[in-house]
Amino acid sequence: MGNYETPLELDTGMIAKPRGGLFIVANALDITMLRGSAQAEGFGDAAFVPLAANVDLPANVVRAARVLVLEVDPASPESLRRIAKLRSEREDLPII
């Protein structure tokens, strides 16, 4: 067994709060709904990035991300190319 270092911290309410580097990229409506939800507190200091699924990710997001939650539209070739481009630029980046 190896050492387990959790990337999450639990507060008194037992909500997992991720440390910096979590980016959530989705369309503007979904980002607005997510920010207003009761679950938003659980995202800690995550950066919410309102962006259409067919638009390239900003370079600063690609560089800074430690974990990326990314909206994908399987019907959009641009959306699928965005993932392929991201994988070639940041093979180490966990994408959800």
Short mmCIF file of C-alpha atoms in Angstrom, two decimals:
data_model
loop_
_atom_site.label_atom_id
_atom_site.label_comp_id
_atom_site.label_asym_id
_atom_site.label_seq_id
_atom_site.Cartn_x
_atom_site.Cartn_y
_atom_site.Cartn_z
CA MET A 1 0.00 0.00 0.00
CA GLY A 2 1.20 3.48 -0.80
CA ASN A 3 0.61 6.73 0.95
CA TYR A 4 -2.73 8.37 0.37
CA GLU A 5 -2.74 12.13 0.28
CA THR A 6 -6.25 13.47 -0.03
CA PRO A 7 -6.72 16.52 -2.25
CA LEU A 8 -9.81 17.39 -0.21
CA GLU A 9 -10.30 18.98 3.16
CA LEU A 10 -13.35 18.35 5.34
CA ASP A 11 -14.78 21.20 7.35
CA THR A 12 -17.09 20.99 10.33
CA GLY A 13 -20.07 20.42 8.02
CA MET A 14 -18.24 17.45 6.49
CA ILE A 15 -18.41 18.90 2.99
CA ALA A 16 -15.39 18.02 0.88
CA LYS A 17 -13.77 21.23 -0.35
CA PRO A 18 -11.24 20.82 -3.14
CA ARG A 19 -8.11 22.93 -3.00
CA GLY A 20 -7.12 25.29 -5.82
CA GLY A 21 -6.86 24.21 -9.39
CA LEU A 22 -10.39 22.89 -9.91
CA PHE A 23 -12.05 24.42 -12.95
CA ILE A 24 -15.67 23.76 -13.93
CA VAL A 25 -16.37 24.66 -17.55
CA ALA A 26 -19.94 24.63 -18.83
CA ASN A 27 -22.45 26.80 -20.66
CA ALA A 28 -23.43 30.06 -18.95
CA LEU A 29 -26.91 28.88 -17.90
CA ASP A 30 -25.58 25.76 -16.18
CA ILE A 31 -22.81 27.72 -14.45
CA THR A 32 -25.39 30.21 -13.15
CA MET A 33 -27.60 27.39 -11.85
CA LEU A 34 -24.62 25.63 -10.26
CA ARG A 35 -23.42 28.79 -8.50
CA GLY A 36 -26.90 29.30 -7.06
CA SER A 37 -27.35 25.72 -5.88
CA ALA A 38 -27.00 24.41 -2.36
CA GLN A 39 -24.13 22.19 -3.55
CA ALA A 40 -22.00 25.16 -4.65
CA GLU A 41 -20.37 25.35 -1.20
CA GLY A 42 -18.89 21.90 -1.77
CA PHE A 43 -16.83 23.16 -4.68
CA GLY A 44 -14.60 25.23 -2.40
CA ASP A 45 -12.56 27.72 -4.38
CA ALA A 46 -13.30 26.13 -7.77
CA ALA A 47 -13.26 28.47 -10.72
CA PHE A 48 -16.52 28.48 -12.67
CA VAL A 49 -15.92 29.21 -16.36
CA PRO A 50 -19.01 29.95 -18.46
CA LEU A 51 -18.12 28.77 -21.95
CA ALA A 52 -20.03 27.13 -24.78
CA ALA A 53 -19.10 23.51 -25.46
CA ASN A 54 -17.78 24.35 -28.94
CA VAL A 55 -15.37 27.12 -27.84
CA ASP A 56 -11.66 26.55 -27.16
CA LEU A 57 -10.56 26.73 -23.55
CA PRO A 58 -8.66 29.85 -22.51
CA ALA A 59 -4.91 29.21 -22.26
CA ASN A 60 -4.80 30.38 -18.64
CA VAL A 61 -7.38 27.71 -17.67
CA VAL A 62 -5.43 24.98 -19.46
CA ARG A 63 -2.20 26.03 -17.69
CA ALA A 64 -3.65 26.48 -14.20
CA ALA A 65 -6.02 23.51 -13.96
CA ARG A 66 -5.19 20.60 -11.67
CA VAL A 67 -8.62 19.03 -12.29
CA LEU A 68 -11.06 20.03 -15.02
CA VAL A 69 -14.79 19.35 -15.13
CA LEU A 70 -15.67 19.93 -18.76
CA GLU A 71 -19.02 20.07 -20.53
CA VAL A 72 -18.99 18.03 -23.75
CA ASP A 73 -21.51 18.02 -26.56
CA PRO A 74 -21.02 14.73 -28.44
CA ALA A 75 -23.00 16.16 -31.39
CA SER A 76 -20.49 18.99 -31.81
CA PRO A 77 -17.25 18.21 -33.66
CA GLU A 78 -15.72 21.37 -32.13
CA SER A 79 -16.49 20.11 -28.64
CA LEU A 80 -14.83 16.77 -29.35
CA ARG A 81 -11.82 18.48 -30.94
CA ARG A 82 -11.52 20.62 -27.81
CA ILE A 83 -10.99 17.49 -25.72
CA ALA A 84 -8.47 16.07 -28.17
CA LYS A 85 -6.53 19.35 -28.17
CA LEU A 86 -6.61 19.50 -24.39
CA ARG A 87 -5.34 15.91 -24.12
CA SER A 88 -2.41 16.70 -26.43
CA GLU A 89 -1.51 19.84 -24.44
CA ARG A 90 -2.04 18.41 -20.93
CA GLU A 91 -1.80 14.61 -20.88
CA ASP A 92 -1.45 14.75 -17.08
CA LEU A 93 -4.68 16.67 -16.46
CA PRO A 94 -7.59 14.73 -14.93
CA ILE A 95 -10.73 15.58 -16.92
CA ILE A 96 -14.22 14.80 -15.72
#
